[in-house]
Coordinates of N, CA and C and ligand atoms in Angstrom, one line a residue:
X1 N -107.4 -295.7 -36.0 CA -106.5 -294.8 -35.3 C -105.1 -295.0 -35.6
X2 N -104.3 -294.0 -36.1 CA -102.9 -294.3 -36.5 C -102.1 -294.4 -35.2
X3 N -101.0 -295.2 -35.4 CA -100.0 -295.4 -34.3 C -99.1 -294.2 -34.2
X4 N -98.9 -293.7 -33.0 CA -98.0 -292.5 -32.9 C -96.7 -292.9 -32.1
X5 N -95.6 -292.6 -32.7 CA -94.3 -292.9 -32.1 C -93.8 -291.7 -31.4
X6 N -93.4 -291.8 -30.1 CA -92.8 -290.7 -29.4 C -91.4 -291.1 -28.9
X7 N -90.4 -290.5 -29.5 CA -89.1 -290.9 -29.3 C -88.3 -289.9 -28.5
X8 N -87.6 -290.3 -27.4 CA -86.8 -289.4 -26.7 C -85.3 -289.6 -27.1
X9 N -84.7 -288.5 -27.5 CA -83.2 -288.6 -27.8 C -82.5 -287.8 -26.7
X10 N -81.9 -288.6 -25.8 CA -81.2 -287.9 -24.7 C -79.8 -287.3 -25.1
X11 N -79.3 -287.7 -26.3 CA -78.0 -287.2 -26.8 C -77.0 -287.5 -25.7
X12 N -75.9 -286.6 -25.5 CA -74.9 -286.9 -24.5 C -75.3 -286.2 -23.2
X13 N -76.4 -286.6 -22.7 CA -76.9 -286.0 -21.5 C -77.3 -287.1 -20.5
X14 N -77.3 -286.8 -19.2 CA -77.8 -287.5 -18.1 C -76.7 -288.5 -17.5
X15 N -76.5 -288.4 -16.3 CA -75.7 -289.4 -15.6 C -76.6 -290.5 -15.1
X16 N -76.0 -291.5 -14.5 CA -76.8 -292.6 -14.0 C -77.8 -292.2 -12.9
X17 N -77.4 -291.3 -12.0 CA -78.3 -290.8 -11.0 C -79.4 -290.0 -11.6
X18 N -79.1 -289.2 -12.6 CA -80.1 -288.4 -13.2 C -81.1 -289.2 -14.0
X19 N -80.6 -290.3 -14.7 CA -81.5 -291.2 -15.4 C -82.4 -291.9 -14.5
X20 N -81.9 -292.3 -13.3 CA -82.7 -293.0 -12.3 C -83.8 -292.1 -11.8
X21 N -83.5 -290.9 -11.5 CA -84.6 -290.0 -11.0 C -85.6 -289.7 -12.1
X22 N -85.2 -289.7 -13.4 CA -86.1 -289.5 -14.5 C -87.1 -290.7 -14.6
X23 N -86.5 -291.9 -14.4 CA -87.4 -293.1 -14.5 C -88.2 -293.3 -13.3
X24 N -87.7 -292.8 -12.2 CA -88.5 -292.8 -10.9 C -89.8 -292.1 -11.1
X25 N -89.7 -290.9 -11.7 CA -90.9 -290.1 -11.9 C -91.9 -290.9 -12.8
X26 N -91.4 -291.7 -13.7 CA -92.3 -292.4 -14.6 C -93.1 -293.4 -13.9
X27 N -92.7 -293.8 -12.7 CA -93.4 -294.8 -11.9 C -94.8 -294.4 -11.7
X28 N -95.1 -293.2 -11.6 CA -96.4 -292.7 -11.3 C -97.2 -292.3 -12.5
X29 N -96.6 -292.5 -13.7 CA -97.3 -292.1 -14.9 C -98.0 -293.3 -15.6
X30 N -99.2 -293.0 -16.1 CA -99.9 -294.1 -16.8 C -99.5 -294.1 -18.3
X31 N -98.8 -295.2 -18.7 CA -98.4 -295.3 -20.0 C -99.2 -296.2 -20.9
X32 N -100.4 -296.6 -20.4 CA -101.2 -297.5 -21.1 C -102.0 -296.7 -22.2
X33 N -101.3 -296.0 -22.9 CA -102.0 -295.1 -23.9 C -101.9 -295.9 -25.2
X34 N -103.1 -296.4 -25.6 CA -103.2 -297.5 -26.6 C -102.4 -297.4 -27.9
X35 N -102.5 -296.2 -28.5 CA -101.9 -296.1 -29.9 C -100.6 -295.5 -29.9
X36 N -100.0 -295.4 -28.7 CA -98.7 -294.7 -28.6 C -97.5 -295.6 -28.3
X37 N -96.5 -295.5 -29.1 CA -95.2 -296.3 -28.8 C -94.2 -295.4 -28.3
X38 N -93.7 -295.6 -27.1 CA -92.7 -294.7 -26.5 C -91.3 -295.4 -26.5
X39 N -90.4 -294.6 -27.0 CA -89.0 -295.2 -27.2 C -88.1 -294.1 -26.6
X40 N -87.2 -294.6 -25.7 CA -86.2 -293.7 -25.2 C -84.8 -294.1 -25.7
X41 N -84.0 -293.2 -26.1 CA -82.7 -293.4 -26.6 C -81.6 -292.8 -25.7
X42 N -81.1 -293.5 -24.7 CA -80.1 -293.0 -23.8 C -78.7 -293.2 -24.3
X43 N -77.7 -292.6 -23.7 CA -76.3 -292.9 -24.1 C -76.1 -294.4 -23.7
X44 N -75.1 -295.0 -24.4 CA -74.8 -296.5 -24.1 C -74.5 -296.7 -22.7
X45 N -73.9 -295.8 -22.0 CA -73.5 -296.0 -20.6 C -74.7 -296.3 -19.7
X46 N -75.8 -295.9 -20.1 CA -77.0 -296.0 -19.3 C -77.9 -297.2 -19.7
X47 N -77.5 -297.9 -20.8 CA -78.4 -298.9 -21.4 C -78.8 -300.0 -20.3
X48 N -77.8 -300.6 -19.7 CA -78.1 -301.7 -18.8 C -79.1 -301.3 -17.7
X49 N -78.7 -300.2 -17.1 CA -79.5 -299.7 -16.0 C -80.9 -299.3 -16.4
X50 N -81.0 -298.6 -17.5 CA -82.4 -298.1 -17.9 C -83.2 -299.3 -18.3
X51 N -82.6 -300.3 -19.0 CA -83.3 -301.5 -19.4 C -83.9 -302.2 -18.1
X52 N -83.0 -302.3 -17.1 CA -83.5 -303.1 -15.9 C -84.5 -302.3 -15.2
X53 N -84.4 -301.0 -15.1 CA -85.5 -300.2 -14.5 C -86.8 -300.3 -15.2
X54 N -86.7 -300.3 -16.5 CA -88.0 -300.4 -17.3 C -88.7 -301.7 -17.0
X55 N -87.8 -302.8 -16.9 CA -88.4 -304.1 -16.6 C -89.0 -304.1 -15.2
X56 N -88.2 -303.6 -14.2 CA -88.7 -303.7 -12.9 C -89.9 -302.9 -12.6
X57 N -90.0 -301.7 -13.3 CA -91.1 -300.8 -13.1 C -92.3 -301.2 -14.1
X58 N -92.0 -302.2 -14.9 CA -93.0 -302.6 -15.9 C -93.6 -301.5 -16.7
X59 N -92.6 -300.7 -17.2 CA -93.0 -299.5 -18.0 C -93.2 -299.9 -19.5
X60 N -94.2 -299.3 -20.1 CA -94.4 -299.6 -21.6 C -93.5 -298.7 -22.4
X61 N -92.2 -298.9 -22.2 CA -91.2 -298.1 -22.9 C -90.2 -299.0 -23.6
X62 N -89.9 -298.7 -24.9 CA -88.8 -299.5 -25.6 C -87.5 -298.7 -25.6
X63 N -86.4 -299.4 -25.8 CA -85.1 -298.7 -25.8 C -84.6 -298.6 -27.2
X64 N -83.9 -297.5 -27.4 CA -83.2 -297.3 -28.7 C -81.8 -296.8 -28.5
X65 N -81.0 -297.0 -29.5 CA -79.6 -296.4 -29.5 C -79.6 -295.1 -30.3
X66 N -78.6 -294.3 -30.1 CA -78.5 -293.0 -30.8 C -77.7 -293.2 -32.1
X67 N -77.1 -294.4 -32.3 CA -76.2 -294.6 -33.4 C -75.9 -296.1 -33.5
X68 N -75.3 -296.5 -34.5 CA -74.9 -297.9 -34.7 C -73.5 -297.9 -35.4
X69 N -72.7 -298.8 -35.1 CA -71.4 -298.9 -35.8 C -71.6 -299.3 -37.3
X70 N -70.9 -298.8 -38.2 CA -71.0 -299.3 -39.6 C -70.3 -300.6 -39.8
X71 N -69.6 -301.1 -38.8 CA -68.9 -302.4 -38.9 C -69.5 -303.5 -38.1
X72 N -69.1 -304.7 -38.4 CA -69.4 -305.9 -37.6 C -68.7 -305.8 -36.3
X73 N -68.9 -306.7 -35.4 CA -68.1 -306.7 -34.1 C -66.6 -307.0 -34.5
X74 N -65.7 -306.5 -33.7 CA -64.3 -306.7 -34.0 C -63.4 -305.6 -33.6
X75 N -62.3 -305.4 -34.3 CA -61.3 -304.4 -33.9 C -61.7 -303.0 -34.4
X76 N -62.7 -302.4 -33.8 CA -63.1 -301.1 -34.2 C -63.2 -300.2 -32.9
X77 N -62.1 -299.8 -32.4 CA -62.1 -299.1 -31.1 C -63.1 -298.0 -31.0
X78 N -63.8 -298.1 -29.9 CA -64.8 -297.0 -29.6 C -66.2 -297.2 -30.2
X79 N -66.3 -298.1 -31.1 CA -67.6 -298.4 -31.7 C -68.4 -299.4 -30.9
X80 N -69.8 -299.3 -31.0 CA -70.6 -300.3 -30.4 C -71.4 -300.9 -31.6
X81 N -71.3 -302.2 -31.7 CA -71.9 -302.9 -32.9 C -73.4 -303.1 -32.7
X82 N -74.0 -303.3 -33.9 CA -75.5 -303.5 -33.9 C -75.9 -304.8 -33.0
X83 N -75.0 -305.8 -33.1 CA -75.2 -307.0 -32.3 C -75.2 -306.7 -30.8
X84 N -74.3 -305.8 -30.4 CA -74.2 -305.5 -29.0 C -75.5 -304.6 -28.6
X85 N -75.8 -303.8 -29.5 CA -77.0 -302.9 -29.2 C -78.3 -303.7 -29.0
X86 N -78.4 -304.7 -29.9 CA -79.6 -305.6 -29.9 C -79.8 -306.3 -28.6
X87 N -78.8 -306.5 -27.8 CA -78.9 -307.1 -26.5 C -79.9 -306.3 -25.6
X88 N -79.9 -305.0 -25.8 CA -80.7 -304.1 -25.0 C -81.9 -303.4 -25.7
X89 N -81.6 -303.1 -27.0 CA -82.5 -302.2 -27.6 C -83.2 -302.8 -28.8
X90 N -84.4 -302.2 -29.2 CA -85.1 -302.7 -30.4 C -85.0 -301.7 -31.5
X91 N -84.5 -300.5 -31.2 CA -84.5 -299.4 -32.2 C -83.1 -298.8 -32.2
X92 N -82.8 -298.1 -33.3 CA -81.6 -297.3 -33.4 C -81.8 -296.1 -34.3
X93 N -81.4 -294.9 -33.7 CA -81.4 -293.7 -34.5 C -80.2 -293.8 -35.4
X94 N -80.3 -293.5 -36.7 CA -79.2 -293.4 -37.6 C -79.3 -292.2 -38.4
X95 N -78.1 -291.6 -38.6 CA -78.0 -290.4 -39.5 C -78.5 -289.1 -38.9
X96 N -78.5 -289.0 -37.6 CA -78.9 -287.7 -37.0 C -78.0 -286.6 -37.5
X97 N -78.6 -285.4 -37.7 CA -77.8 -284.3 -38.3 C -76.6 -283.9 -37.5
X98 N -76.7 -284.2 -36.2 CA -75.5 -283.9 -35.3 C -74.3 -284.8 -35.7
X99 N -74.7 -286.0 -36.1 CA -73.6 -286.9 -36.5 C -73.1 -286.6 -37.9
X100 N -74.1 -286.3 -38.8 CA -73.7 -285.9 -40.1 C -72.7 -284.7 -40.1
X101 N -73.1 -283.7 -39.2 CA -72.2 -282.5 -39.2 C -71.0 -282.7 -38.3
X102 N -71.1 -283.1 -37.1 CA -69.9 -283.2 -36.2 C -69.0 -284.3 -36.5
X103 N -69.5 -285.4 -37.1 CA -68.7 -286.6 -37.3 C -68.5 -286.9 -38.8
X104 N -69.0 -286.0 -39.6 CA -68.8 -286.1 -41.1 C -69.4 -287.4 -41.6
X105 N -70.5 -287.8 -41.1 CA -71.1 -289.0 -41.7 C -71.7 -288.7 -43.0
X106 N -71.4 -289.5 -44.0 CA -72.0 -289.3 -45.3 C -73.0 -290.4 -45.6
X107 N -73.7 -290.3 -46.7 CA -74.8 -291.2 -47.0 C -74.3 -292.7 -47.1
X108 N -73.1 -292.8 -47.6 CA -72.5 -294.2 -47.7 C -72.3 -294.8 -46.3
X109 N -71.8 -294.1 -45.4 CA -71.6 -294.6 -44.0 C -73.0 -294.9 -43.4
X110 N -73.9 -294.0 -43.7 CA -75.2 -294.2 -43.1 C -75.9 -295.4 -43.7
X111 N -75.7 -295.7 -45.0 CA -76.2 -296.9 -45.6 C -75.7 -298.2 -44.9
X112 N -74.4 -298.1 -44.6 CA -73.7 -299.2 -44.0 C -74.3 -299.4 -42.5
X113 N -74.5 -298.4 -41.9 CA -75.1 -298.5 -40.5 C -76.5 -299.1 -40.6
X114 N -77.3 -298.6 -41.6 CA -78.7 -299.2 -41.7 C -78.6 -300.7 -42.0
X115 N -77.6 -301.0 -42.8 CA -77.4 -302.4 -43.2 C -77.1 -303.3 -41.9
X116 N -76.2 -302.8 -41.1 CA -75.8 -303.4 -39.9 C -77.0 -303.6 -39.0
X117 N -77.8 -302.5 -38.9 CA -79.0 -302.5 -38.0 C -80.0 -303.6 -38.4
X118 N -80.3 -303.6 -39.7 CA -81.2 -304.5 -40.3 C -80.8 -306.0 -40.1
X119 N -79.5 -306.2 -40.4 CA -79.0 -307.5 -40.2 C -79.0 -308.1 -38.8
X120 N -79.1 -307.1 -37.9 CA -79.2 -307.6 -36.5 C -80.6 -307.3 -35.9
X121 N -81.6 -307.2 -36.8 CA -83.0 -307.1 -36.3 C -83.3 -305.8 -35.5
X122 N -82.6 -304.8 -35.7 CA -82.9 -303.5 -35.1 C -83.8 -302.7 -36.0
X123 N -84.8 -302.1 -35.4 CA -85.6 -301.1 -36.2 C -84.9 -299.8 -36.3
X124 N -85.0 -299.2 -37.5 CA -84.2 -298.0 -37.7 C -85.0 -296.7 -37.7
X125 N -84.6 -295.7 -37.0 CA -85.2 -294.4 -37.1 C -84.2 -293.6 -37.9
X126 N -84.4 -293.4 -39.2 CA -83.4 -292.7 -40.0 C -83.8 -291.2 -40.1
X127 N -82.8 -290.4 -39.6 CA -83.0 -288.9 -39.6 C -82.6 -288.3 -40.9
X128 N -83.4 -287.5 -41.4 CA -83.1 -286.7 -42.6 C -83.5 -285.3 -42.4
X129 N -82.7 -284.3 -43.0 CA -83.1 -282.9 -42.9 C -83.5 -282.5 -44.3
X130 N -83.3 -283.4 -45.3 CA -83.5 -283.0 -46.7 C -83.9 -284.3 -47.4
X131 N -84.9 -284.2 -48.3 CA -85.4 -285.4 -48.9 C -84.4 -286.1 -49.8
X132 N -83.4 -285.3 -50.3 CA -82.3 -285.9 -51.1 C -81.6 -287.0 -50.3
X133 N -81.6 -286.9 -49.0 CA -80.9 -287.9 -48.2 C -81.5 -289.3 -48.3
X134 N -82.7 -289.4 -48.8 CA -83.2 -290.7 -49.0 C -83.3 -291.0 -50.5
X135 N -83.4 -290.0 -51.3 CA -83.4 -290.2 -52.8 C -82.2 -290.9 -53.2
X136 N -81.0 -290.6 -52.6 CA -79.7 -291.1 -53.0 C -79.4 -292.4 -52.3
X137 N -80.2 -292.8 -51.3 CA -79.8 -293.9 -50.5 C -79.9 -295.2 -51.2
X138 N -78.9 -296.1 -50.8 CA -78.9 -297.4 -51.5 C -79.4 -298.5 -50.7
X139 N -79.7 -298.2 -49.4 CA -80.1 -299.3 -48.6 C -81.3 -300.1 -49.1
X140 N -81.4 -301.3 -48.7 CA -82.5 -302.1 -49.2 C -83.3 -302.6 -48.0
X141 N -84.6 -302.5 -48.0 CA -85.3 -302.9 -46.9 C -86.2 -304.1 -47.2
X142 N -86.2 -304.6 -48.4 CA -87.1 -305.6 -48.8 C -86.9 -306.9 -48.0
X143 N -85.7 -307.3 -47.8 CA -85.4 -308.6 -47.1 C -85.3 -308.5 -45.6
X144 N -85.8 -307.4 -45.1 CA -85.5 -307.2 -43.6 C -86.8 -307.4 -42.8
X145 N -86.7 -307.9 -41.6 CA -87.8 -308.0 -40.7 C -88.0 -306.8 -39.9
X146 N -87.0 -305.9 -40.0 CA -87.0 -304.7 -39.2 C -87.9 -303.6 -39.8
X147 N -88.3 -302.7 -38.9 CA -89.1 -301.6 -39.4 C -88.2 -300.4 -39.7
X148 N -88.6 -299.7 -40.7 CA -87.8 -298.4 -41.0 C -88.8 -297.3 -40.7
X149 N -88.3 -296.3 -39.9 CA -89.1 -295.1 -39.6 C -88.2 -294.0 -40.1
X150 N -88.8 -293.0 -40.7 CA -88.0 -291.8 -41.1 C -88.4 -290.7 -40.1
X151 N -87.3 -289.9 -39.7 CA -87.6 -288.7 -38.9 C -87.1 -287.5 -39.7
X152 N -88.1 -286.7 -40.0 CA -87.8 -285.5 -40.8 C -87.5 -284.4 -39.7
X153 N -86.2 -283.9 -39.8 CA -85.8 -282.9 -38.8 C -85.0 -281.7 -39.6
X154 N -85.7 -280.7 -39.9 CA -85.1 -279.6 -40.6 C -84.0 -278.9 -39.7
X155 N -82.8 -278.6 -40.2 CA -81.7 -278.2 -39.4 C -82.0 -277.0 -38.5
X156 N -82.7 -276.0 -39.1 CA -83.0 -274.8 -38.3 C -83.8 -275.0 -37.1
X157 N -84.5 -276.2 -37.1 CA -85.5 -276.4 -36.0 C -84.8 -277.2 -34.8
X158 N -83.7 -277.8 -35.0 CA -83.1 -278.6 -34.0 C -82.5 -277.8 -32.9
X159 N -83.0 -278.0 -31.7 CA -82.4 -277.3 -30.5 C -82.5 -275.8 -30.5
X160 N -83.4 -275.2 -31.4 CA -83.4 -273.8 -31.6 C -84.6 -273.1 -30.9
X161 N -85.6 -273.9 -30.5 CA -86.8 -273.3 -30.0 C -87.6 -272.7 -31.2
X162 N -87.3 -273.0 -32.4 CA -87.9 -272.5 -33.6 C -88.4 -273.7 -34.5
X163 N -89.5 -274.3 -34.1 CA -89.9 -275.5 -34.9 C -90.4 -275.1 -36.3
X164 N -90.5 -276.1 -37.1 CA -91.1 -275.9 -38.4 C -92.6 -275.8 -38.2
X165 N -93.3 -275.4 -39.2 CA -94.8 -275.3 -39.1 C -95.3 -276.8 -39.3
X166 N -96.4 -277.1 -38.7 CA -97.0 -278.5 -38.9 C -97.3 -278.6 -40.4
X167 N -97.7 -277.6 -41.1 CA -98.1 -277.7 -42.5 C -96.8 -278.1 -43.3
X168 N -95.7 -277.3 -43.1 CA -94.5 -277.6 -43.8 C -94.0 -279.1 -43.6
X169 N -94.0 -279.4 -42.3 CA -93.6 -280.8 -41.9 C -94.5 -281.8 -42.5
X170 N -95.8 -281.6 -42.6 CA -96.7 -282.5 -43.2 C -96.4 -282.7 -44.7
X171 N -96.1 -281.5 -45.4 CA -95.8 -281.6 -46.8 C -94.5 -282.4 -47.0
X172 N -93.5 -282.2 -46.2 CA -92.3 -283.0 -46.3 C -92.6 -284.5 -46.1
X173 N -93.4 -284.7 -45.1 CA -93.7 -286.2 -44.8 C -94.4 -286.8 -46.0
X174 N -95.3 -286.0 -46.6 CA -96.0 -286.6 -47.8 C -95.0 -286.9 -48.9
X175 N -94.1 -286.0 -49.1 CA -93.1 -286.3 -50.2 C -92.2 -287.5 -49.8
X176 N -91.9 -287.6 -48.6 CA -91.1 -288.8 -48.1 C -91.8 -290.1 -48.4
X177 N -93.1 -290.1 -48.1 CA -94.0 -291.3 -48.2 C -94.1 -291.6 -49.7
X178 N -94.0 -290.7 -50.6 CA -94.0 -291.0 -52.0 C -92.8 -291.8 -52.4
X179 N -91.7 -291.7 -51.7 CA -90.4 -292.4 -52.0 C -90.3 -293.7 -51.2
X180 N -90.7 -293.6 -49.9 CA -90.6 -294.8 -49.0 C -91.8 -295.0 -48.2
X181 N -92.3 -296.2 -48.2 CA -93.5 -296.5 -47.5 C -93.1 -296.8 -46.0
X182 N -93.1 -295.7 -45.3 CA -92.7 -295.8 -43.9 C -93.4 -294.8 -43.0
X183 N -93.5 -295.0 -41.7 CA -94.0 -293.9 -40.9 C -93.0 -292.8 -40.9
X184 N -93.5 -291.6 -40.8 CA -92.6 -290.4 -40.7 C -92.9 -289.6 -39.5
X185 N -91.8 -289.3 -38.7 CA -91.8 -288.5 -37.5 C -91.4 -287.1 -37.8
X186 N -91.8 -286.2 -37.0 CA -91.2 -284.8 -37.1 C -90.3 -284.6 -35.9
X187 N -89.2 -283.9 -36.1 CA -88.3 -283.6 -35.0 C -87.7 -282.2 -35.1
X188 N -87.6 -281.5 -34.0 CA -87.0 -280.1 -34.0 C -87.9 -279.2 -33.1
X189 N -87.3 -279.0 -31.9 CA -88.0 -278.1 -30.9 C -89.4 -278.5 -30.6
X190 N -89.7 -279.8 -30.5 CA -91.0 -280.3 -30.1 C -91.2 -280.0 -28.6
X191 N -92.3 -279.5 -28.2 CA -92.7 -279.2 -26.8 C -94.1 -279.8 -26.5
X192 N -94.5 -279.8 -25.2 CA -95.9 -280.1 -24.9 C -96.9 -279.2 -25.6
X193 N -96.4 -278.0 -25.8 CA -97.4 -277.0 -26.4 C -97.6 -277.2 -27.9
X194 N -96.6 -277.6 -28.6 CA -96.7 -277.7 -30.0 C -96.9 -279.1 -30.6
X195 N -96.7 -280.1 -29.7 CA -96.7 -281.5 -30.3 C -98.0 -281.9 -31.0
X196 N -99.1 -281.5 -30.5 CA -100.4 -281.9 -31.1 C -100.6 -281.4 -32.5
X197 N -100.0 -280.2 -32.7 CA -100.1 -279.6 -34.1 C -99.5 -280.5 -35.1
X198 N -98.4 -281.2 -34.7 CA -97.7 -282.1 -35.6 C -98.4 -283.5 -35.7
X199 N -98.7 -284.1 -34.6 CA -99.2 -285.4 -34.6 C -100.7 -285.5 -35.2
X200 N -101.3 -284.4 -35.3 CA -102.7 -284.5 -35.9 C -102.6 -284.3 -37.4
X201 N -101.5 -284.0 -37.9 CA -101.3 -283.9 -39.4 C -101.4 -285.3 -40.0
X202 N -102.1 -285.4 -41.2 CA -102.3 -286.7 -41.8 C -101.1 -287.6 -42.0
X203 N -100.0 -286.9 -42.4 CA -98.8 -287.7 -42.8 C -97.7 -287.8 -41.7
X204 N -98.0 -287.3 -40.6 CA -97.0 -287.4 -39.5 C -97.4 -288.4 -38.4
X205 N -96.5 -289.3 -38.2 CA -96.8 -290.5 -37.3 C -96.1 -290.4 -36.0
X206 N -95.6 -289.2 -35.6 CA -95.0 -289.1 -34.3 C -93.9 -288.1 -34.3
X207 N -93.2 -288.1 -33.1 CA -92.2 -287.0 -33.0 C -90.9 -287.6 -32.4
X208 N -89.8 -286.9 -32.7 CA -88.5 -287.2 -32.1 C -88.1 -286.0 -31.3
X209 N -87.9 -286.2 -30.0 CA -87.8 -285.1 -29.0 C -86.4 -285.1 -28.4
X210 N -85.7 -284.0 -28.5 CA -84.4 -283.9 -27.9 C -84.5 -283.2 -26.5
X211 N -84.3 -281.9 -26.5 CA -84.3 -281.1 -25.3 C -85.4 -281.4 -24.3
X212 N -86.6 -281.4 -24.8 CA -87.8 -281.5 -23.9 C -87.9 -282.9 -23.4
X213 N -87.1 -283.9 -23.9 CA -87.2 -285.3 -23.3 C -86.3 -285.4 -22.1
X214 N -85.5 -284.4 -21.8 CA -84.6 -284.6 -20.6 C -85.3 -284.4 -19.3
X215 N -86.5 -283.7 -19.3 CA -87.3 -283.5 -18.1 C -88.4 -284.5 -18.2
X216 N -88.5 -285.4 -17.2 CA -89.5 -286.5 -17.3 C -90.9 -286.0 -17.4
X217 N -91.2 -284.9 -16.6 CA -92.5 -284.3 -16.6 C -92.9 -283.7 -17.9
X218 N -92.0 -283.0 -18.5 CA -92.2 -282.4 -19.9 C -92.4 -283.5 -20.9
X219 N -91.6 -284.5 -20.8 CA -91.8 -285.6 -21.8 C -93.1 -286.3 -21.6
X220 N -93.5 -286.5 -20.4 CA -94.8 -287.2 -20.2 C -95.9 -286.3 -20.7
X221 N -95.8 -285.0 -20.5 CA -96.8 -284.1 -21.1 C -96.9 -284.3 -22.6
X222 N -95.7 -284.4 -23.3 CA -95.7 -284.6 -24.7 C -96.4 -285.9 -25.1
X223 N -96.2 -287.0 -24.3 CA -96.8 -288.3 -24.5 C -98.4 -288.1 -24.4
X224 N -98.8 -287.4 -23.4 CA -100.2 -287.2 -23.2 C -100.9 -286.4 -24.3
X225 N -100.1 -285.4 -24.8 CA -100.8 -284.4 -25.7 C -100.6 -284.9 -27.2
X226 N -99.7 -285.8 -27.4 CA -99.4 -286.2 -28.8 C -100.6 -286.8 -29.5
Ligands
PGA1 P1 -84.7 -280.9 -30.1 O1 -83.8 -282.0 -30.8 O2 -86.0 -281.4 -29.7 O3 -83.9 -280.4 -28.9 O4 -84.8 -279.8 -31.1 C1 -84.4 -282.9 -31.7 C2 -83.4 -283.8 -32.2 O5 -82.2 -283.4 -32.4 O6 -83.7 -285.0 -32.5

């Protein structure tokens, strides 16, 4: 049975009170779903609180960051280093299309972020919307103990309510696996209704969920149906 990753990307959403009530709902949910790895990626402001709640409630959920600084610790105002992230999280999303577009992140910067993450033992969820984004990539994973996961997220599908078809996503995942031996997730308008169409495809190993992860009940339905 393949392992399925279900990743929540909260983006710049949720206050501390909102995150608490999200986690409170999870108290009643059964997460002992054997082959599923659940990862939530809150904003940095919520890391400490979410981490301690996960521990207190003994939830089978791992934490991820939504980004990583391309620099070591030091004089880089506003950045959060991989070393700091590693205190709380095991995973980091890198190269999300919203960062590529809104913050002009190029492949070189993304390679540096991946390098920082790997050097600090963070597992990387590398987002791509086009296979060229890994064909040109220079990062090296051979000497790393970290896992690399690719999330295929076509631009038209993100936040649009218009997901790709499972067949297209599966074809893209197959091509990605010809280049990199890594699990491949699909992301873009995933809902409880469509998740199973993706996760039952041969080459798709899970989903990255934005909008539908903000509601605990919706996200739990996705976990159940994936
Ligand atoms: P969405 O976002 O599920 O809201 O489409 C996915 C993502 O941006 O990772």
